[in-house]
Amino acid sequence: MSLSDENTCSSIFQKLKPTYLRDGAVNQILIRKRLALLKKKEVSMQEHLNEVNGLVNQLKSCGVKIDMDEIVYILMSLPPEYDYTKSAIENQPS
């Protein structure tokens, strides 16, 4: 694939789109899987939340409505040392 003939960013994007952007449904499934399997690594909480937010924003860009899902994904991804915090959040009145 040659991009040298393209004159605008839009035309380059349109040419690359079929190769690099997945089908919407497949992409949603892959992002949801990454979120469901995500675990906090040896990074700061801020970096971890940024990773979660990045994946959530990818889902939003696919047209998925996110409400409480983001909180559930964050809680599921936290290691055992956050169990007390998770319990406190989960037991809040709705």
PDB file of N, CA and C in Angstrom:
ATOM      1  N   MET A   1       0.854  -1.165   0.000  1.00  0.00           N
ATOM      2  CA  MET A   1       0.000   0.000   0.000  1.00  0.00           C
ATOM      3  C   MET A   1       0.902   1.230   0.000  1.00  0.00           C
ATOM      4  N   SER A   2       0.656   2.113  -0.911  1.00  0.00           N
ATOM      5  CA  SER A   2       1.443   3.336  -1.005  1.00  0.00           C
ATOM      6  C   SER A   2       0.592   4.525  -0.604  1.00  0.00           C
ATOM      7  N   LEU A   3       1.144   5.358   0.257  1.00  0.00           N
ATOM      8  CA  LEU A   3       0.436   6.561   0.683  1.00  0.00           C
ATOM      9  C   LEU A   3       0.998   7.809   0.011  1.00  0.00           C
ATOM     10  N   SER A   4       2.029   7.635  -0.780  1.00  0.00           N
ATOM     11  CA  SER A   4       2.689   8.792  -1.398  1.00  0.00           C
ATOM     12  C   SER A   4       1.782   9.541  -2.374  1.00  0.00           C
ATOM     13  N   ASP A   5       0.762   8.881  -2.885  1.00  0.00           N
ATOM     14  CA  ASP A   5      -0.158   9.535  -3.819  1.00  0.00           C
ATOM     15  C   ASP A   5      -1.236  10.343  -3.106  1.00  0.00           C
ATOM     16  N   GLU A   6      -1.338  10.177  -1.808  1.00  0.00           N
ATOM     17  CA  GLU A   6      -2.395  10.857  -1.053  1.00  0.00           C
ATOM     18  C   GLU A   6      -1.947  12.268  -0.686  1.00  0.00           C
ATOM     19  N   ASN A   7      -2.881  13.230  -0.803  1.00  0.00           N
ATOM     20  CA  ASN A   7      -2.543  14.639  -0.583  1.00  0.00           C
ATOM     21  C   ASN A   7      -3.072  15.202   0.725  1.00  0.00           C
ATOM     22  N   THR A   8      -4.037  14.538   1.324  1.00  0.00           N
ATOM     23  CA  THR A   8      -4.635  15.076   2.545  1.00  0.00           C
ATOM     24  C   THR A   8      -4.609  14.031   3.654  1.00  0.00           C
ATOM     25  N   CYS A   9      -4.706  14.533   4.871  1.00  0.00           N
ATOM     26  CA  CYS A   9      -4.782  13.623   6.022  1.00  0.00           C
ATOM     27  C   CYS A   9      -6.012  12.733   5.907  1.00  0.00           C
ATOM     28  N   SER A  10      -7.098  13.327   5.451  1.00  0.00           N
ATOM     29  CA  SER A  10      -8.339  12.565   5.320  1.00  0.00           C
ATOM     30  C   SER A  10      -8.188  11.411   4.333  1.00  0.00           C
ATOM     31  N   SER A  11      -7.556  11.669   3.214  1.00  0.00           N
ATOM     32  CA  SER A  11      -7.398  10.598   2.224  1.00  0.00           C
ATOM     33  C   SER A  11      -6.451   9.510   2.730  1.00  0.00           C
ATOM     34  N   ILE A  12      -5.421   9.903   3.487  1.00  0.00           N
ATOM     35  CA  ILE A  12      -4.519   8.910   4.087  1.00  0.00           C
ATOM     36  C   ILE A  12      -5.290   8.061   5.090  1.00  0.00           C
ATOM     37  N   PHE A  13      -6.105   8.736   5.925  1.00  0.00           N
ATOM     38  CA  PHE A  13      -6.897   8.013   6.918  1.00  0.00           C
ATOM     39  C   PHE A  13      -7.845   7.034   6.237  1.00  0.00           C
ATOM     40  N   GLN A  14      -8.517   7.476   5.203  1.00  0.00           N
ATOM     41  CA  GLN A  14      -9.466   6.606   4.502  1.00  0.00           C
ATOM     42  C   GLN A  14      -8.769   5.394   3.888  1.00  0.00           C
ATOM     43  N   LYS A  15      -7.553   5.574   3.446  1.00  0.00           N
ATOM     44  CA  LYS A  15      -6.810   4.468   2.855  1.00  0.00           C
ATOM     45  C   LYS A  15      -6.340   3.476   3.927  1.00  0.00           C
ATOM     46  N   LEU A  16      -5.970   3.988   5.101  1.00  0.00           N
ATOM     47  CA  LEU A  16      -5.474   3.131   6.182  1.00  0.00           C
ATOM     48  C   LEU A  16      -6.595   2.478   6.988  1.00  0.00           C
ATOM     49  N   LYS A  17      -7.755   3.095   6.980  1.00  0.00           N
ATOM     50  CA  LYS A  17      -8.879   2.642   7.805  1.00  0.00           C
ATOM     51  C   LYS A  17      -9.223   1.164   7.634  1.00  0.00           C
ATOM     52  N   PRO A  18      -9.390   0.646   6.442  1.00  0.00           N
ATOM     53  CA  PRO A  18      -9.759  -0.772   6.313  1.00  0.00           C
ATOM     54  C   PRO A  18      -8.707  -1.724   6.880  1.00  0.00           C
ATOM     55  N   THR A  19      -7.459  -1.298   6.852  1.00  0.00           N
ATOM     56  CA  THR A  19      -6.382  -2.165   7.319  1.00  0.00           C
ATOM     57  C   THR A  19      -6.249  -2.154   8.835  1.00  0.00           C
ATOM     58  N   TYR A  20      -6.410  -0.978   9.450  1.00  0.00           N
ATOM     59  CA  TYR A  20      -6.077  -0.846  10.865  1.00  0.00           C
ATOM     60  C   TYR A  20      -7.267  -0.708  11.801  1.00  0.00           C
ATOM     61  N   LEU A  21      -8.432  -0.376  11.294  1.00  0.00           N
ATOM     62  CA  LEU A  21      -9.609  -0.288  12.156  1.00  0.00           C
ATOM     63  C   LEU A  21     -10.443  -1.541  11.981  1.00  0.00           C
ATOM     64  N   ARG A  22     -10.723  -2.189  13.085  1.00  0.00           N
ATOM     65  CA  ARG A  22     -11.495  -3.433  13.040  1.00  0.00           C
ATOM     66  C   ARG A  22     -12.983  -3.136  12.932  1.00  0.00           C
ATOM     67  N   ASP A  23     -13.713  -4.162  12.568  1.00  0.00           N
ATOM     68  CA  ASP A  23     -15.166  -4.099  12.556  1.00  0.00           C
ATOM     69  C   ASP A  23     -15.648  -3.700  13.945  1.00  0.00           C
ATOM     70  N   GLY A  24     -16.662  -2.854  14.016  1.00  0.00           N
ATOM     71  CA  GLY A  24     -17.152  -2.321  15.284  1.00  0.00           C
ATOM     72  C   GLY A  24     -17.464  -3.371  16.329  1.00  0.00           C
ATOM     73  N   ALA A  25     -18.215  -4.405  15.963  1.00  0.00           N
ATOM     74  CA  ALA A  25     -18.606  -5.433  16.933  1.00  0.00           C
ATOM     75  C   ALA A  25     -17.392  -6.212  17.429  1.00  0.00           C
ATOM     76  N   VAL A  26     -16.502  -6.554  16.527  1.00  0.00           N
ATOM     77  CA  VAL A  26     -15.297  -7.294  16.914  1.00  0.00           C
ATOM     78  C   VAL A  26     -14.439  -6.436  17.829  1.00  0.00           C
ATOM     79  N   ASN A  27     -14.286  -5.174  17.479  1.00  0.00           N
ATOM     80  CA  ASN A  27     -13.486  -4.258  18.283  1.00  0.00           C
ATOM     81  C   ASN A  27     -14.074  -4.114  19.686  1.00  0.00           C
ATOM     82  N   GLN A  28     -15.389  -3.975  19.786  1.00  0.00           N
ATOM     83  CA  GLN A  28     -16.042  -3.865  21.095  1.00  0.00           C
ATOM     84  C   GLN A  28     -15.764  -5.093  21.947  1.00  0.00           C
ATOM     85  N   ILE A  29     -15.856  -6.248  21.355  1.00  0.00           N
ATOM     86  CA  ILE A  29     -15.615  -7.490  22.095  1.00  0.00           C
ATOM     87  C   ILE A  29     -14.177  -7.527  22.598  1.00  0.00           C
ATOM     88  N   LEU A  30     -13.235  -7.175  21.744  1.00  0.00           N
ATOM     89  CA  LEU A  30     -11.823  -7.198  22.143  1.00  0.00           C
ATOM     90  C   LEU A  30     -11.530  -6.196  23.260  1.00  0.00           C
ATOM     91  N   ILE A  31     -12.105  -5.013  23.173  1.00  0.00           N
ATOM     92  CA  ILE A  31     -11.882  -4.000  24.210  1.00  0.00           C
ATOM     93  C   ILE A  31     -12.529  -4.438  25.515  1.00  0.00           C
ATOM     94  N   ARG A  32     -13.756  -4.966  25.445  1.00  0.00           N
ATOM     95  CA  ARG A  32     -14.419  -5.454  26.668  1.00  0.00           C
ATOM     96  C   ARG A  32     -13.610  -6.578  27.312  1.00  0.00           C
ATOM     97  N   LYS A  33     -13.042  -7.442  26.494  1.00  0.00           N
ATOM     98  CA  LYS A  33     -12.220  -8.528  27.024  1.00  0.00           C
ATOM     99  C   LYS A  33     -10.988  -7.970  27.724  1.00  0.00           C
ATOM    100  N   ARG A  34     -10.332  -7.000  27.089  1.00  0.00           N
ATOM    101  CA  ARG A  34      -9.156  -6.383  27.717  1.00  0.00           C
ATOM    102  C   ARG A  34      -9.521  -5.735  29.043  1.00  0.00           C
ATOM    103  N   LEU A  35     -10.683  -5.076  29.093  1.00  0.00           N
ATOM    104  CA  LEU A  35     -11.128  -4.462  30.345  1.00  0.00           C
ATOM    105  C   LEU A  35     -11.428  -5.514  31.405  1.00  0.00           C
ATOM    106  N   ALA A  36     -12.106  -6.574  31.003  1.00  0.00           N
ATOM    107  CA  ALA A  36     -12.485  -7.620  31.960  1.00  0.00           C
ATOM    108  C   ALA A  36     -11.261  -8.337  32.526  1.00  0.00           C
ATOM    109  N   LEU A  37     -10.211  -8.464  31.735  1.00  0.00           N
ATOM    110  CA  LEU A  37      -9.009  -9.179  32.172  1.00  0.00           C
ATOM    111  C   LEU A  37      -7.944  -8.257  32.762  1.00  0.00           C
ATOM    112  N   LEU A  38      -8.180  -6.963  32.708  1.00  0.00           N
ATOM    113  CA  LEU A  38      -7.186  -5.998  33.168  1.00  0.00           C
ATOM    114  C   LEU A  38      -6.954  -6.116  34.671  1.00  0.00           C
ATOM    115  N   LYS A  39      -5.706  -6.140  35.057  1.00  0.00           N
ATOM    116  CA  LYS A  39      -5.316  -6.155  36.469  1.00  0.00           C
ATOM    117  C   LYS A  39      -4.294  -5.053  36.681  1.00  0.00           C
ATOM    118  N   LYS A  40      -4.366  -4.431  37.845  1.00  0.00           N
ATOM    119  CA  LYS A  40      -3.409  -3.370  38.160  1.00  0.00           C
ATOM    120  C   LYS A  40      -2.013  -3.965  38.252  1.00  0.00           C
ATOM    121  N   LYS A  41      -1.110  -3.349  37.522  1.00  0.00           N
ATOM    122  CA  LYS A  41       0.284  -3.794  37.525  1.00  0.00           C
ATOM    123  C   LYS A  41       1.057  -2.964  38.551  1.00  0.00           C
ATOM    124  N   GLU A  42       2.360  -3.073  38.520  1.00  0.00           N
ATOM    125  CA  GLU A  42       3.218  -2.307  39.422  1.00  0.00           C
ATOM    126  C   GLU A  42       3.362  -0.869  38.931  1.00  0.00           C
ATOM    127  N   VAL A  43       2.237  -0.194  38.827  1.00  0.00           N
ATOM    128  CA  VAL A  43       2.212   1.208  38.409  1.00  0.00           C
ATOM    129  C   VAL A  43       1.393   1.981  39.428  1.00  0.00           C
ATOM    130  N   SER A  44       1.455   3.296  39.351  1.00  0.00           N
ATOM    131  CA  SER A  44       0.661   4.113  40.269  1.00  0.00           C
ATOM    132  C   SER A  44      -0.826   3.921  39.966  1.00  0.00           C
ATOM    133  N   MET A  45      -1.652   4.265  40.938  1.00  0.00           N
ATOM    134  CA  MET A  45      -3.100   4.166  40.737  1.00  0.00           C
ATOM    135  C   MET A  45      -3.518   5.081  39.591  1.00  0.00           C
ATOM    136  N   GLN A  46      -2.905   6.256  39.498  1.00  0.00           N
ATOM    137  CA  GLN A  46      -3.247   7.188  38.421  1.00  0.00           C
ATOM    138  C   GLN A  46      -2.967   6.574  37.049  1.00  0.00           C
ATOM    139  N   GLU A  47      -1.825   5.913  36.909  1.00  0.00           N
ATOM    140  CA  GLU A  47      -1.498   5.268  35.632  1.00  0.00           C
ATOM    141  C   GLU A  47      -2.486   4.148  35.317  1.00  0.00           C
ATOM    142  N   HIS A  48      -2.869   3.407  36.346  1.00  0.00           N
ATOM    143  CA  HIS A  48      -3.835   2.325  36.149  1.00  0.00           C
ATOM    144  C   HIS A  48      -5.187   2.892  35.711  1.00  0.00           C
ATOM    145  N   LEU A  49      -5.642   3.935  36.397  1.00  0.00           N
ATOM    146  CA  LEU A  49      -6.926   4.545  36.036  1.00  0.00           C
ATOM    147  C   LEU A  49      -6.867   5.143  34.631  1.00  0.00           C
ATOM    148  N   ASN A  50      -5.723   5.676  34.256  1.00  0.00           N
ATOM    149  CA  ASN A  50      -5.564   6.188  32.886  1.00  0.00           C
ATOM    150  C   ASN A  50      -5.716   5.064  31.862  1.00  0.00           C
ATOM    151  N   GLU A  51      -5.177   3.886  32.190  1.00  0.00           N
ATOM    152  CA  GLU A  51      -5.309   2.740  31.283  1.00  0.00           C
ATOM    153  C   GLU A  51      -6.776   2.321  31.161  1.00  0.00           C
ATOM    154  N   VAL A  52      -7.475   2.260  32.302  1.00  0.00           N
ATOM    155  CA  VAL A  52      -8.904   1.920  32.281  1.00  0.00           C
ATOM    156  C   VAL A  52      -9.669   2.960  31.470  1.00  0.00           C
ATOM    157  N   ASN A  53      -9.405   4.230  31.736  1.00  0.00           N
ATOM    158  CA  ASN A  53     -10.112   5.297  31.017  1.00  0.00           C
ATOM    159  C   ASN A  53      -9.837   5.252  29.523  1.00  0.00           C
ATOM    160  N   GLY A  54      -8.618   4.916  29.150  1.00  0.00           N
ATOM    161  CA  GLY A  54      -8.297   4.799  27.729  1.00  0.00           C
ATOM    162  C   GLY A  54      -9.134   3.731  27.051  1.00  0.00           C
ATOM    163  N   LEU A  55      -9.260   2.577  27.708  1.00  0.00           N
ATOM    164  CA  LEU A  55     -10.071   1.490  27.143  1.00  0.00           C
ATOM    165  C   LEU A  55     -11.550   1.870  27.119  1.00  0.00           C
ATOM    166  N   VAL A  56     -12.017   2.526  28.188  1.00  0.00           N
ATOM    167  CA  VAL A  56     -13.418   2.965  28.237  1.00  0.00           C
ATOM    168  C   VAL A  56     -13.682   3.973  27.117  1.00  0.00           C
ATOM    169  N   ASN A  57     -12.749   4.882  26.894  1.00  0.00           N
ATOM    170  CA  ASN A  57     -12.920   5.855  25.814  1.00  0.00           C
ATOM    171  C   ASN A  57     -12.944   5.181  24.448  1.00  0.00           C
ATOM    172  N   GLN A  58     -12.179   4.104  24.288  1.00  0.00           N
ATOM    173  CA  GLN A  58     -12.231   3.349  23.032  1.00  0.00           C
ATOM    174  C   GLN A  58     -13.619   2.749  22.835  1.00  0.00           C
ATOM    175  N   LEU A  59     -14.197   2.219  23.926  1.00  0.00           N
ATOM    176  CA  LEU A  59     -15.559   1.676  23.826  1.00  0.00           C
ATOM    177  C   LEU A  59     -16.553   2.773  23.472  1.00  0.00           C
ATOM    178  N   LYS A  60     -16.411   3.935  24.118  1.00  0.00           N
ATOM    179  CA  LYS A  60     -17.310   5.052  23.827  1.00  0.00           C
ATOM    180  C   LYS A  60     -17.211   5.456  22.364  1.00  0.00           C
ATOM    181  N   SER A  61     -15.996   5.440  21.812  1.00  0.00           N
ATOM    182  CA  SER A  61     -15.830   5.825  20.408  1.00  0.00           C
ATOM    183  C   SER A  61     -16.460   4.804  19.465  1.00  0.00           C
ATOM    184  N   CYS A  62     -16.720   3.591  19.974  1.00  0.00           N
ATOM    185  CA  CYS A  62     -17.421   2.563  19.188  1.00  0.00           C
ATOM    186  C   CYS A  62     -18.932   2.701  19.340  1.00  0.00           C
ATOM    187  N   GLY A  63     -19.370   3.685  20.128  1.00  0.00           N
ATOM    188  CA  GLY A  63     -20.794   3.904  20.321  1.00  0.00           C
ATOM    189  C   GLY A  63     -21.388   3.199  21.522  1.00  0.00           C
ATOM    190  N   VAL A  64     -20.546   2.616  22.372  1.00  0.00           N
ATOM    191  CA  VAL A  64     -21.034   1.909  23.555  1.00  0.00           C
ATOM    192  C   VAL A  64     -21.315   2.926  24.651  1.00  0.00           C
ATOM    193  N   LYS A  65     -22.485   2.822  25.277  1.00  0.00           N
ATOM    194  CA  LYS A  65     -22.812   3.691  26.403  1.00  0.00           C
ATOM    195  C   LYS A  65     -22.242   3.071  27.673  1.00  0.00           C
ATOM    196  N   ILE A  66     -21.488   3.862  28.413  1.00  0.00           N
ATOM    197  CA  ILE A  66     -20.838   3.402  29.632  1.00  0.00           C
ATOM    198  C   ILE A  66     -21.447   4.169  30.796  1.00  0.00           C
ATOM    199  N   ASP A  67     -21.905   3.452  31.803  1.00  0.00           N
ATOM    200  CA  ASP A  67     -22.396   4.119  33.002  1.00  0.00           C
ATOM    201  C   ASP A  67     -21.661   3.527  34.204  1.00  0.00           C
ATOM    202  N   MET A  68     -22.256   2.575  34.862  1.00  0.00           N
ATOM    203  CA  MET A  68     -21.632   1.929  36.015  1.00  0.00           C
ATOM    204  C   MET A  68     -20.564   0.928  35.590  1.00  0.00           C
ATOM    205  N   ASP A  69     -20.533   0.593  34.320  1.00  0.00           N
ATOM    206  CA  ASP A  69     -19.553  -0.380  33.829  1.00  0.00           C
ATOM    207  C   ASP A  69     -18.127   0.024  34.174  1.00  0.00           C
ATOM    208  N   GLU A  70     -17.823   1.309  34.032  1.00  0.00           N
ATOM    209  CA  GLU A  70     -16.454   1.764  34.279  1.00  0.00           C
ATOM    210  C   GLU A  70     -16.044   1.494  35.723  1.00  0.00           C
ATOM    211  N   ILE A  71     -16.936   1.742  36.664  1.00  0.00           N
ATOM    212  CA  ILE A  71     -16.633   1.493  38.078  1.00  0.00           C
ATOM    213  C   ILE A  71     -16.430   0.009  38.315  1.00  0.00           C
ATOM    214  N   VAL A  72     -17.264  -0.815  37.715  1.00  0.00           N
ATOM    215  CA  VAL A  72     -17.135  -2.269  37.870  1.00  0.00           C
ATOM    216  C   VAL A  72     -15.793  -2.738  37.323  1.00  0.00           C
ATOM    217  N   TYR A  73     -15.402  -2.247  36.144  1.00  0.00           N
ATOM    218  CA  TYR A  73     -14.113  -2.634  35.564  1.00  0.00           C
ATOM    219  C   TYR A  73     -12.955  -2.223  36.470  1.00  0.00           C
ATOM    220  N   ILE A  74     -13.034  -1.028  37.025  1.00  0.00           N
ATOM    221  CA  ILE A  74     -11.968  -0.562  37.918  1.00  0.00           C
ATOM    222  C   ILE A  74     -11.885  -1.456  39.144  1.00  0.00           C
ATOM    223  N   LEU A  75     -13.021  -1.735  39.777  1.00  0.00           N
ATOM    224  CA  LEU A  75     -13.014  -2.570  40.984  1.00  0.00           C
ATOM    225  C   LEU A  75     -12.505  -3.973  40.693  1.00  0.00           C
ATOM    226  N   MET A  76     -12.898  -4.536  39.564  1.00  0.00           N
ATOM    227  CA  MET A  76     -12.450  -5.888  39.209  1.00  0.00           C
ATOM    228  C   MET A  76     -10.944  -5.941  38.973  1.00  0.00           C
ATOM    229  N   SER A  77     -10.376  -4.831  38.562  1.00  0.00           N
ATOM    230  CA  SER A  77      -8.961  -4.831  38.192  1.00  0.00           C
ATOM    231  C   SER A  77      -8.018  -4.625  39.373  1.00  0.00           C
ATOM    232  N   LEU A  78      -8.571  -4.277  40.531  1.00  0.00           N
ATOM    233  CA  LEU A  78      -7.708  -3.965  41.673  1.00  0.00           C
ATOM    234  C   LEU A  78      -7.212  -5.220  42.377  1.00  0.00           C
ATOM    235  N   PRO A  79      -5.968  -5.184  42.856  1.00  0.00           N
ATOM    236  CA  PRO A  79      -5.395  -6.340  43.561  1.00  0.00           C
ATOM    237  C   PRO A  79      -5.972  -6.471  44.970  1.00  0.00           C
ATOM    238  N   PRO A  80      -5.689  -7.581  45.656  1.00  0.00           N
ATOM    239  CA  PRO A  80      -6.253  -7.842  46.987  1.00  0.00           C
ATOM    240  C   PRO A  80      -5.980  -6.755  48.026  1.00  0.00           C
ATOM    241  N   GLU A  81      -4.871  -6.044  47.919  1.00  0.00           N
ATOM    242  CA  GLU A  81      -4.604  -5.011  48.927  1.00  0.00           C
ATOM    243  C   GLU A  81      -5.615  -3.863  48.894  1.00  0.00           C
ATOM    244  N   TYR A  82      -6.468  -3.841  47.882  1.00  0.00           N
ATOM    245  CA  TYR A  82      -7.530  -2.835  47.797  1.00  0.00           C
ATOM    246  C   TYR A  82      -8.893  -3.410  48.197  1.00  0.00           C
ATOM    247  N   ASP A  83      -8.928  -4.604  48.762  1.00  0.00           N
ATOM    248  CA  ASP A  83     -10.201  -5.243  49.118  1.00  0.00           C
ATOM    249  C   ASP A  83     -11.036  -4.389  50.065  1.00  0.00           C
ATOM    250  N   TYR A  84     -10.407  -3.748  51.041  1.00  0.00           N
ATOM    251  CA  TYR A  84     -11.157  -2.915  51.984  1.00  0.00           C
ATOM    252  C   TYR A  84     -11.820  -1.755  51.239  1.00  0.00           C
ATOM    253  N   THR A  85     -11.075  -1.119  50.365  1.00  0.00           N
ATOM    254  CA  THR A  85     -11.619  -0.006  49.581  1.00  0.00           C
ATOM    255  C   THR A  85     -12.743  -0.490  48.671  1.00  0.00           C
ATOM    256  N   LYS A  86     -12.535  -1.652  48.033  1.00  0.00           N
ATOM    257  CA  LYS A  86     -13.566  -2.212  47.158  1.00  0.00           C
ATOM    258  C   LYS A  86     -14.843  -2.485  47.940  1.00  0.00           C
ATOM    259  N   SER A  87     -14.708  -3.062  49.146  1.00  0.00           N
ATOM    260  CA  SER A  87     -15.886  -3.351  49.973  1.00  0.00           C
ATOM    261  C   SER A  87     -16.619  -2.077  50.343  1.00  0.00           C
ATOM    262  N   ALA A  88     -15.870  -1.051  50.700  1.00  0.00           N
ATOM    263  CA  ALA A  88     -16.493   0.219  51.076  1.00  0.00           C
ATOM    264  C   ALA A  88     -17.284   0.802  49.913  1.00  0.00           C
ATOM    265  N   ILE A  89     -16.734   0.716  48.715  1.00  0.00           N
ATOM    266  CA  ILE A  89     -17.429   1.247  47.534  1.00  0.00           C
ATOM    267  C   ILE A  89     -18.639   0.390  47.187  1.00  0.00           C
ATOM    268  N   GLU A  90     -18.471  -0.929  47.220  1.00  0.00           N
ATOM    269  CA  GLU A  90     -19.559  -1.840  46.851  1.00  0.00           C
ATOM    270  C   GLU A  90     -20.729  -1.779  47.824  1.00  0.00           C
ATOM    271  N   ASN A  91     -20.468  -1.409  49.064  1.00  0.00           N
ATOM    272  CA  ASN A  91     -21.526  -1.381  50.072  1.00  0.00           C
ATOM    273  C   ASN A  91     -22.150  -0.008  50.257  1.00  0.00           C
ATOM    274  N   GLN A  92     -21.839   0.920  49.377  1.00  0.00           N
ATOM    275  CA  GLN A  92     -22.464   2.236  49.424  1.00  0.00           C
ATOM    276  C   GLN A  92     -23.924   2.108  49.003  1.00  0.00           C
ATOM    277  N   PRO A  93     -24.818   2.843  49.678  1.00  0.00           N
ATOM    278  CA  PRO A  93     -26.219   2.810  49.231  1.00  0.00           C
ATOM    279  C   PRO A  93     -26.335   3.412  47.832  1.00  0.00           C
ATOM    280  N   SER A  94     -27.208   2.824  47.013  1.00  0.00           N
ATOM    281  CA  SER A  94     -27.329   3.325  45.638  1.00  0.00           C
ATOM    282  C   SER A  94     -28.253   4.488  45.516  1.00  0.00           C
TER     283      SER A  94
END
